Amino acid sequence: MASRWWRWRRGCSWRPAARSPGPGSPGLAGPPGSRAAADVRAQVHRRKGLDLSQIPYINLVKHLTSACPNVYSISRFHHTTSDSKTHSGEKYTDPFKLGWRDLKGLYEDIRKELLISTSELKEMSEYYFDGKGKAFRPIIVALMARACNIHHNNSRHVQASQRTIALIAEMIHTASLVHDDVIDDASSRRGKHTVNKIWGEKKAVLAGDLILSAASIALARIGNTTVICILTQVIEDLVRGEFLQLGSKENENERFAHYLEKTFKKTASLIANSCKAVSVLGCPDPVVHEIAYQYGKNVGIAFQLIDDVLDFTSCSDQMGKPTSADLKLGLATGPVLFACQQFPEMNAMIMRRFSLPGDVDRARQYVLQSDGVQQTTYLAQQYCHEAIRQISKLRPSPERDALIQLSETVLTRDK
């Protein structure tokens, strides 16, 4: 058995480190080596197209642990497919700049959708549309629209209806943030006070509802019933995902599947279905619709997995919100669930949702002493690999290659 354990370090690379056992925890053997590890790694690669959420938790841990000794560092993974020159032969500098050319005036246009006469309600609803967000979702949607249009008929224009989907995606996302902050009793987001902190919970709920209603009106104006059905599924998933987050599973094998399902519904569904919507508007081929959906789904899950990692590895100033927030809310995310394999005493804390004094600090220490952060990051890598595999099926274009690079930046972000 190999004796080397790997620990996450900021700067997006792996480095070997001695394992520090937790208080009262048994020592665990390292990842299996030689032929056994090679066999499992081969199996992981053969099953690359598999939905990872369907792998039982214990088996998933075994797959990832056995594959980790030879896994590329994130920085190397990023380097292998990122160039200033795209695979299509055309140069571009930054996927965000490339996507943003179709999104000029994004926040001004969103504010126009929020036709509100009451000054206080207007201020609340426009509070997060200040241009200081990452605009990650609209950027992906705009790039996907162009990539699908080029694939279909070599059209290099984004339709007005496709651009509207980018606005709607940002509006639904923002409404969900406003509602999440009420549920979580959050006091800060994006480096400033939350809507509920300033105006109170009741008014914050109404502001979120208003943003959703404005998004629904914009969606109805597109007039495509297929697209309407696709994006209304997002709102259902957001609600179901929130209910999943409020619950937990006693069985360890069910717990990780529960976590990934919640992750899809709360985060990835919006990206996946928005990508699918613009593909439907730009191309009649169902195969392309599925490519767009699968790309968005895999990137979205990877995005949230890294978000859960950053809750343990970043500081509050970087994130613009408090770190260790998930533990304080009683939530067991990927790093915690992986750490629980090394420190079984965490099971009791997970089931009581870290509610006893000292639970949050102890759980955080267990995670940092375990391979939980590294395992979660590696899992995010696998989802990004699948996203790249899917989008690479489209005809080469600067936008397609920007989507490849964008999936890699998901892994290297620090906020």
Coordinates of N, CA and C in Angstrom, one line a residue, residues 82-271:
S82 N -5.2 24.8 -22.5 CA -5.4 26.2 -22.6 C -4.3 26.9 -23.4
D83 N -4.7 27.5 -24.5 CA -3.7 28.3 -25.2 C -4.3 29.6 -25.6
S84 N -3.4 30.6 -25.9 CA -3.9 31.8 -26.4 C -4.5 31.6 -27.8
K85 N -4.2 30.5 -28.4 CA -4.7 30.1 -29.7 C -5.7 29.0 -29.6
T86 N -6.9 29.1 -30.1 CA -7.9 28.1 -29.9 C -7.6 26.9 -30.9
H87 N -8.4 25.8 -30.6 CA -8.3 24.6 -31.5 C -8.8 24.9 -32.9
S88 N -9.6 26.0 -33.0 CA -10.2 26.3 -34.3 C -9.2 27.2 -35.1
G89 N -8.1 27.5 -34.5 CA -7.0 28.3 -35.2 C -7.2 29.8 -35.0
E90 N -8.2 30.3 -34.4 CA -8.4 31.7 -34.2 C -8.0 32.1 -32.8
K91 N -7.4 33.3 -32.7 CA -6.9 33.7 -31.4 C -7.9 34.5 -30.6
Y92 N -7.9 34.3 -29.3 CA -8.7 35.1 -28.4 C -7.9 35.2 -27.1
T93 N -8.3 36.2 -26.3 CA -7.5 36.4 -25.1 C -8.1 35.8 -23.8
D94 N -9.4 35.9 -23.7 CA -10.1 35.6 -22.5 C -11.5 35.1 -22.8
P95 N -12.0 34.0 -22.3 CA -13.4 33.5 -22.6 C -14.4 34.5 -22.0
F96 N -14.1 35.2 -20.9 CA -15.0 36.2 -20.4 C -15.2 37.4 -21.3
K97 N -14.1 37.8 -21.9 CA -14.1 38.9 -22.8 C -14.9 38.5 -24.1
L98 N -14.6 37.3 -24.5 CA -15.3 36.8 -25.8 C -16.8 36.7 -25.5
G99 N -17.2 36.2 -24.4 CA -18.6 36.1 -24.1 C -19.3 37.5 -23.9
W100 N -18.5 38.4 -23.3 CA -19.1 39.7 -22.9 C -19.5 40.5 -24.1
R101 N -18.9 40.3 -25.2 CA -19.2 41.1 -26.4 C -20.7 41.0 -26.8
D102 N -21.4 40.0 -26.4 CA -22.8 39.8 -26.7 C -23.6 40.3 -25.5
L103 N -23.0 40.7 -24.4 CA -23.7 41.0 -23.2 C -23.5 42.4 -22.7
K104 N -23.1 43.3 -23.6 CA -22.9 44.7 -23.2 C -24.3 45.3 -22.8
G105 N -24.3 46.0 -21.7 CA -25.5 46.5 -21.2 C -26.4 45.5 -20.5
L106 N -25.8 44.3 -20.1 CA -26.6 43.3 -19.5 C -27.4 43.8 -18.3
Y107 N -26.7 44.4 -17.4 CA -27.4 44.8 -16.1 C -28.4 46.0 -16.4
E108 N -28.1 46.8 -17.3 CA -29.0 47.9 -17.6 C -30.3 47.3 -18.2
D109 N -30.1 46.3 -19.1 CA -31.3 45.6 -19.7 C -32.1 44.8 -18.6
I110 N -31.4 44.2 -17.7 CA -32.1 43.6 -16.6 C -32.9 44.6 -15.8
R111 N -32.3 45.7 -15.5 CA -33.0 46.7 -14.7 C -34.3 47.2 -15.5
K112 N -34.2 47.3 -16.8 CA -35.3 47.7 -17.6 C -36.5 46.7 -17.5
E113 N -36.1 45.4 -17.3 CA -37.1 44.3 -17.1 C -37.9 44.5 -15.8
L114 N -37.2 45.1 -14.8 CA -37.8 45.3 -13.5 C -38.5 46.6 -13.5
L115 N -39.7 46.7 -14.1 CA -40.4 47.9 -14.2 C -41.2 48.1 -12.9
I116 N -40.6 48.9 -12.0 CA -41.2 49.0 -10.7 C -41.3 50.5 -10.4
S117 N -42.5 50.9 -9.9 CA -42.8 52.3 -9.5 C -42.4 52.6 -8.1
T118 N -42.5 51.6 -7.2 CA -42.2 51.8 -5.8 C -40.7 51.9 -5.6
S119 N -40.2 53.0 -5.1 CA -38.7 53.2 -5.0 C -38.0 52.2 -4.1
E120 N -38.6 51.8 -3.0 CA -37.9 50.9 -2.1 C -37.8 49.5 -2.7
L121 N -38.9 49.1 -3.3 CA -39.0 47.8 -4.0 C -38.0 47.8 -5.2
K122 N -37.9 48.9 -5.9 CA -37.0 49.0 -7.0 C -35.5 48.9 -6.5
E123 N -35.2 49.6 -5.5 CA -33.9 49.5 -4.9 C -33.5 48.1 -4.4
M124 N -34.4 47.4 -3.8 CA -34.2 46.1 -3.3 C -34.0 45.1 -4.5
S125 N -34.8 45.2 -5.5 CA -34.7 44.3 -6.6 C -33.5 44.5 -7.5
E126 N -33.0 45.7 -7.6 CA -31.8 46.0 -8.4 C -30.5 45.9 -7.6
Y127 N -30.6 45.6 -6.3 CA -29.5 45.7 -5.4 C -28.3 44.8 -5.9
Y128 N -28.5 43.6 -6.4 CA -27.4 42.8 -6.8 C -27.1 42.9 -8.3
F129 N -27.9 43.7 -9.0 CA -27.6 43.9 -10.4 C -26.7 45.2 -10.6
D130 N -25.6 45.2 -9.9 CA -24.8 46.4 -9.9 C -23.5 46.2 -10.7
G131 N -23.4 45.1 -11.5 CA -22.3 44.8 -12.3 C -21.1 44.3 -11.6
K132 N -21.2 44.0 -10.3 CA -20.0 43.5 -9.6 C -20.0 42.0 -9.4
G133 N -21.0 41.3 -10.0 CA -21.0 39.8 -9.9 C -20.1 39.3 -11.0
K134 N -19.9 37.9 -11.0 CA -19.0 37.3 -12.0 C -19.7 37.2 -13.4
A135 N -21.0 37.2 -13.4 CA -21.8 37.0 -14.6 C -21.4 35.7 -15.3
F136 N -21.1 34.7 -14.5 CA -20.6 33.4 -15.0 C -21.6 32.7 -15.8
R137 N -22.9 32.7 -15.4 CA -24.0 32.1 -16.1 C -24.3 32.8 -17.5
P138 N -24.5 34.1 -17.5 CA -24.7 34.7 -18.8 C -23.6 34.5 -19.8
I139 N -22.3 34.5 -19.3 CA -21.2 34.3 -20.2 C -21.2 32.9 -20.8
I140 N -21.5 31.9 -20.0 CA -21.6 30.5 -20.6 C -22.7 30.5 -21.6
V141 N -23.9 31.1 -21.3 CA -25.0 31.0 -22.2 C -24.7 31.7 -23.5
A142 N -24.1 32.9 -23.4 CA -23.7 33.6 -24.7 C -22.8 32.8 -25.5
L143 N -21.8 32.2 -24.9 CA -20.8 31.4 -25.6 C -21.4 30.2 -26.2
M144 N -22.3 29.5 -25.4 CA -23.0 28.3 -25.9 C -23.9 28.7 -27.1
A145 N -24.5 29.8 -27.1 CA -25.4 30.3 -28.2 C -24.6 30.4 -29.5
R146 N -23.5 31.0 -29.4 CA -22.6 31.2 -30.6 C -22.1 29.9 -31.1
A147 N -21.6 29.0 -30.1 CA -21.0 27.7 -30.5 C -22.1 26.9 -31.2
C148 N -23.3 26.9 -30.7 CA -24.3 26.1 -31.4 C -24.7 26.6 -32.7
N149 N -24.8 28.0 -32.8 CA -25.2 28.6 -34.1 C -24.1 28.3 -35.2
I150 N -22.9 28.4 -34.8 CA -21.8 28.1 -35.7 C -21.8 26.6 -36.1
H151 N -22.1 25.7 -35.2 CA -22.1 24.3 -35.4 C -23.3 24.0 -36.4
H152 N -24.4 24.7 -36.3 CA -25.6 24.4 -37.1 C -25.4 24.9 -38.5
N153 N -25.2 26.2 -38.7 CA -25.1 26.8 -40.0 C -24.0 27.9 -40.2
N154 N -23.0 27.8 -39.3 CA -21.9 28.7 -39.4 C -22.3 30.2 -39.1
S155 N -23.4 30.4 -38.5 CA -23.9 31.7 -38.2 C -23.1 32.2 -37.0
R156 N -22.5 33.4 -37.1 CA -21.7 34.0 -36.0 C -22.5 35.1 -35.2
H157 N -23.8 35.0 -35.3 CA -24.6 36.0 -34.6 C -25.4 35.4 -33.5
V158 N -25.6 36.1 -32.4 CA -26.5 35.6 -31.4 C -27.9 36.2 -31.6
Q159 N -28.9 35.4 -31.6 CA -30.2 35.9 -31.7 C -30.7 36.7 -30.5
A160 N -31.6 37.6 -30.7 CA -32.1 38.4 -29.6 C -32.7 37.5 -28.5
S161 N -33.4 36.4 -29.0 CA -34.0 35.5 -28.0 C -33.0 34.8 -27.2
Q162 N -31.9 34.4 -27.8 CA -30.8 33.7 -27.1 C -30.2 34.7 -26.1
R163 N -30.0 35.9 -26.4 CA -29.4 36.9 -25.5 C -30.4 37.0 -24.3
T164 N -31.7 37.0 -24.6 CA -32.7 37.1 -23.5 C -32.5 36.0 -22.5
I165 N -32.2 34.8 -23.0 CA -32.0 33.7 -22.1 C -30.9 34.0 -21.1
A166 N -29.8 34.6 -21.6 CA -28.7 35.0 -20.7 C -29.2 35.9 -19.6
L167 N -30.0 36.9 -19.9 CA -30.6 37.8 -18.9 C -31.5 37.0 -17.9
I168 N -32.3 36.1 -18.5 CA -33.2 35.3 -17.6 C -32.4 34.5 -16.6
A169 N -31.3 33.9 -17.1 CA -30.5 33.0 -16.3 C -29.9 33.8 -15.1
E170 N -29.5 35.0 -15.4 CA -28.9 35.8 -14.3 C -30.0 36.3 -13.4
M171 N -31.2 36.5 -13.8 CA -32.3 37.0 -13.0 C -32.7 35.8 -12.1
I172 N -32.9 34.6 -12.6 CA -33.3 33.5 -11.8 C -32.2 33.2 -10.8
H173 N -31.0 33.3 -11.2 CA -29.9 33.0 -10.2 C -29.9 34.1 -9.1
T174 N -30.1 35.3 -9.4 CA -30.1 36.4 -8.4 C -31.3 36.2 -7.5
A175 N -32.4 35.9 -8.0 CA -33.6 35.7 -7.2 C -33.4 34.6 -6.2
S176 N -32.7 33.5 -6.7 CA -32.4 32.4 -5.8 C -31.5 32.8 -4.7
L177 N -30.5 33.7 -5.0 CA -29.6 34.2 -3.9 C -30.3 35.0 -2.9
V178 N -31.3 35.8 -3.3 CA -32.0 36.6 -2.3 C -32.8 35.7 -1.4
H179 N -33.5 34.7 -2.0 CA -34.3 33.7 -1.2 C -33.3 32.9 -0.3
D180 N -32.2 32.4 -0.8 CA -31.3 31.6 0.0 C -30.8 32.4 1.2
D181 N -30.5 33.6 1.0 CA -30.0 34.5 2.1 C -31.1 34.6 3.2
V182 N -32.3 34.6 2.8 CA -33.4 34.6 3.9 C -33.4 33.3 4.6
I183 N -33.4 32.2 3.9 CA -33.4 30.8 4.5 C -32.2 30.6 5.4
D184 N -31.0 31.1 4.9 CA -29.8 30.9 5.7 C -29.5 32.0 6.7
D185 N -30.4 33.0 6.8 CA -30.2 34.1 7.7 C -28.8 34.7 7.4
A186 N -28.4 34.8 6.2 CA -27.1 35.4 5.8 C -27.0 36.9 6.0
S187 N -25.9 37.4 6.3 CA -25.7 38.8 6.6 C -24.9 39.5 5.5
S188 N -24.1 38.7 4.7 CA -23.2 39.4 3.7 C -23.1 38.5 2.5
R189 N -23.0 39.2 1.3 CA -22.8 38.5 0.0 C -22.1 39.5 -0.9
R190 N -21.2 39.0 -1.7 CA -20.4 39.8 -2.6 C -19.8 41.0 -1.9
G191 N -19.4 40.8 -0.6 CA -18.7 41.9 0.1 C -19.6 43.0 0.6
K192 N -20.9 42.8 0.6 CA -21.8 43.8 1.2 C -23.0 43.1 1.9
H193 N -23.8 43.9 2.6 CA -24.9 43.4 3.4 C -25.9 42.8 2.4
T194 N -26.6 41.7 2.9 CA -27.6 41.1 2.1 C -28.9 41.9 2.1
V195 N -29.8 41.6 1.2 CA -31.1 42.3 1.1 C -31.9 42.1 2.4
N196 N -31.9 40.9 2.9 CA -32.7 40.6 4.1 C -32.1 41.3 5.3
K197 N -30.7 41.6 5.3 CA -30.1 42.2 6.4 C -30.5 43.7 6.5
I198 N -30.7 44.3 5.3 CA -31.0 45.7 5.2 C -32.5 46.0 5.3
W199 N -33.3 45.2 4.6 CA -34.7 45.5 4.5 C -35.6 44.5 5.3
G200 N -35.0 43.5 5.8 CA -35.8 42.5 6.5 C -36.2 41.3 5.7
E201 N -36.5 40.2 6.3 CA -36.8 39.0 5.6 C -38.1 39.0 4.8
K202 N -39.1 39.6 5.3 CA -40.4 39.6 4.5 C -40.3 40.4 3.2
K203 N -39.6 41.5 3.3 CA -39.5 42.3 2.0 C -38.5 41.6 1.1
A204 N -37.5 41.0 1.6 CA -36.5 40.3 0.8 C -37.2 39.1 0.0
V205 N -38.1 38.4 0.7 CA -38.8 37.3 0.0 C -39.6 37.9 -1.2
L206 N -40.3 39.1 -1.0 CA -41.0 39.7 -2.0 C -40.2 40.2 -3.2
A207 N -39.0 40.7 -2.8 CA -38.0 41.2 -3.9 C -37.6 40.0 -4.7
G208 N -37.3 38.9 -4.1 CA -36.9 37.7 -4.9 C -38.0 37.2 -5.8
D209 N -39.3 37.3 -5.3 CA -40.4 36.9 -6.0 C -40.6 37.8 -7.2
L210 N -40.4 39.1 -7.0 CA -40.6 40.1 -8.1 C -39.5 39.8 -9.2
I211 N -38.3 39.5 -8.9 CA -37.3 39.2 -9.9 C -37.7 38.0 -10.7
L212 N -38.2 37.0 -10.0 CA -38.6 35.8 -10.7 C -39.8 36.1 -11.6
S213 N -40.7 36.9 -11.2 CA -41.9 37.2 -12.1 C -41.4 38.0 -13.3
A214 N -40.5 38.9 -13.1 CA -39.9 39.6 -14.3 C -39.2 38.7 -15.3
A215 N -38.5 37.7 -14.7 CA -37.8 36.7 -15.6 C -38.9 35.9 -16.3
S216 N -40.0 35.6 -15.7 CA -41.0 34.8 -16.3 C -41.7 35.5 -17.4
I217 N -41.9 36.8 -17.2 CA -42.5 37.7 -18.3 C -41.5 37.7 -19.5
A218 N -40.3 37.9 -19.2 CA -39.3 37.9 -20.3 C -39.2 36.6 -21.1
L219 N -39.4 35.5 -20.3 CA -39.4 34.2 -20.9 C -40.6 34.0 -21.8
A220 N -41.8 34.4 -21.3 CA -43.0 34.3 -22.1 C -42.9 35.1 -23.4
R221 N -42.3 36.2 -23.4 CA -42.1 37.0 -24.6 C -41.4 36.3 -25.7
I222 N -40.5 35.4 -25.4 CA -39.7 34.6 -26.4 C -40.7 33.8 -27.2
G223 N -41.8 33.3 -26.6 CA -42.9 32.7 -27.3 C -42.6 31.3 -27.8
N224 N -41.5 30.6 -27.3 CA -41.2 29.2 -27.6 C -41.6 28.3 -26.5
T225 N -42.6 27.5 -26.7 CA -43.1 26.7 -25.6 C -42.1 25.7 -25.1
T226 N -41.3 25.2 -26.0 CA -40.2 24.2 -25.6 C -39.2 24.9 -24.6
V227 N -38.8 26.1 -25.0 CA -37.9 26.8 -24.2 C -38.5 27.2 -22.8
I228 N -39.8 27.6 -22.8 CA -40.5 27.9 -21.6 C -40.5 26.7 -20.7
C229 N -40.8 25.5 -21.2 CA -40.8 24.3 -20.4 C -39.4 24.0 -19.8
I230 N -38.4 24.2 -20.7 CA -37.0 23.9 -20.2 C -36.7 24.8 -19.0
L231 N -37.0 26.1 -19.1 CA -36.5 27.0 -18.0 C -37.4 27.0 -16.8
T232 N -38.7 26.6 -17.0 CA -39.6 26.5 -15.8 C -39.1 25.3 -15.0
Q233 N -38.5 24.3 -15.6 CA -37.9 23.2 -14.9 C -36.9 23.6 -13.8
V234 N -36.2 24.7 -14.2 CA -35.1 25.2 -13.3 C -35.7 25.7 -12.0
I235 N -36.9 26.4 -12.1 CA -37.5 26.9 -10.8 C -38.0 25.7 -10.0
E236 N -38.5 24.7 -10.6 CA -38.9 23.5 -9.8 C -37.7 22.9 -9.1
D237 N -36.6 22.8 -9.9 CA -35.4 22.2 -9.3 C -34.8 23.0 -8.2
L238 N -34.9 24.3 -8.3 CA -34.4 25.1 -7.2 C -35.1 24.9 -5.9
V239 N -36.4 24.7 -6.0 CA -37.3 24.5 -4.8 C -37.0 23.1 -4.3
R240 N -36.9 22.1 -5.1 CA -36.7 20.7 -4.7 C -35.3 20.6 -4.1
G241 N -34.3 21.3 -4.7 CA -32.9 21.3 -4.2 C -32.9 21.9 -2.8
E242 N -33.6 22.9 -2.6 CA -33.6 23.6 -1.2 C -34.2 22.6 -0.2
F243 N -35.2 21.9 -0.6 CA -35.8 20.9 0.3 C -34.8 19.7 0.6
L244 N -34.1 19.3 -0.4 CA -33.0 18.3 -0.2 C -32.0 18.8 0.7
Q245 N -31.6 20.1 0.6 CA -30.6 20.6 1.5 C -31.1 20.6 3.0
L246 N -32.4 20.8 3.2 CA -33.0 20.8 4.5 C -33.0 19.5 5.2
G247 N -32.9 18.4 4.4 CA -32.9 17.1 4.9 C -31.5 16.4 4.9
S248 N -31.3 15.2 5.4 CA -30.1 14.5 5.4 C -30.4 13.0 5.4
K249 N -29.4 12.2 5.1 CA -29.5 10.8 5.0 C -28.7 10.1 6.1
E250 N -29.2 9.1 6.8 CA -28.5 8.4 7.8 C -27.5 7.4 7.1
N251 N -27.9 6.8 6.0 CA -27.1 5.8 5.4 C -25.9 6.6 4.6
E252 N -24.7 6.2 4.8 CA -23.5 6.8 4.2 C -23.6 6.7 2.7
N253 N -24.0 5.5 2.2 CA -24.0 5.3 0.8 C -25.1 6.2 0.1
E254 N -26.1 6.5 0.8 CA -27.2 7.4 0.2 C -26.8 8.9 0.4
R255 N -25.9 9.2 1.3 CA -25.6 10.5 1.7 C -25.0 11.3 0.5
F256 N -24.0 10.6 -0.1 CA -23.3 11.3 -1.2 C -24.2 11.5 -2.4
A257 N -25.0 10.5 -2.7 CA -25.9 10.7 -3.9 C -26.9 11.8 -3.6
H258 N -27.4 11.9 -2.3 CA -28.2 13.0 -1.9 C -27.6 14.4 -2.1
Y259 N -26.3 14.4 -1.7 CA -25.5 15.7 -1.9 C -25.4 16.1 -3.3
L260 N -25.1 15.1 -4.2 CA -24.9 15.4 -5.6 C -26.2 15.8 -6.3
E261 N -27.3 15.1 -5.9 CA -28.6 15.5 -6.4 C -29.0 16.9 -6.0
K262 N -28.7 17.3 -4.8 CA -29.0 18.6 -4.3 C -28.1 19.6 -5.1
T263 N -26.9 19.3 -5.3 CA -25.9 20.1 -6.0 C -26.4 20.4 -7.4
F264 N -26.9 19.3 -8.1 CA -27.5 19.5 -9.4 C -28.7 20.5 -9.4
K265 N -29.6 20.2 -8.6 CA -30.9 20.9 -8.6 C -30.7 22.4 -8.2
K266 N -29.8 22.7 -7.2 CA -29.6 24.0 -6.7 C -28.7 24.9 -7.6
T267 N -27.7 24.2 -8.3 CA -26.7 25.0 -9.0 C -26.7 24.6 -10.5
A268 N -26.5 23.3 -10.8 CA -26.2 22.9 -12.1 C -27.4 23.0 -13.1
S269 N -28.6 22.8 -12.5 CA -29.8 22.8 -13.4 C -30.0 24.1 -14.2
L270 N -29.8 25.2 -13.5 CA -29.9 26.5 -14.2 C -28.9 26.6 -15.4
I271 N -27.7 26.2 -15.1 CA -26.7 26.3 -16.2 C -27.0 25.3 -17.3

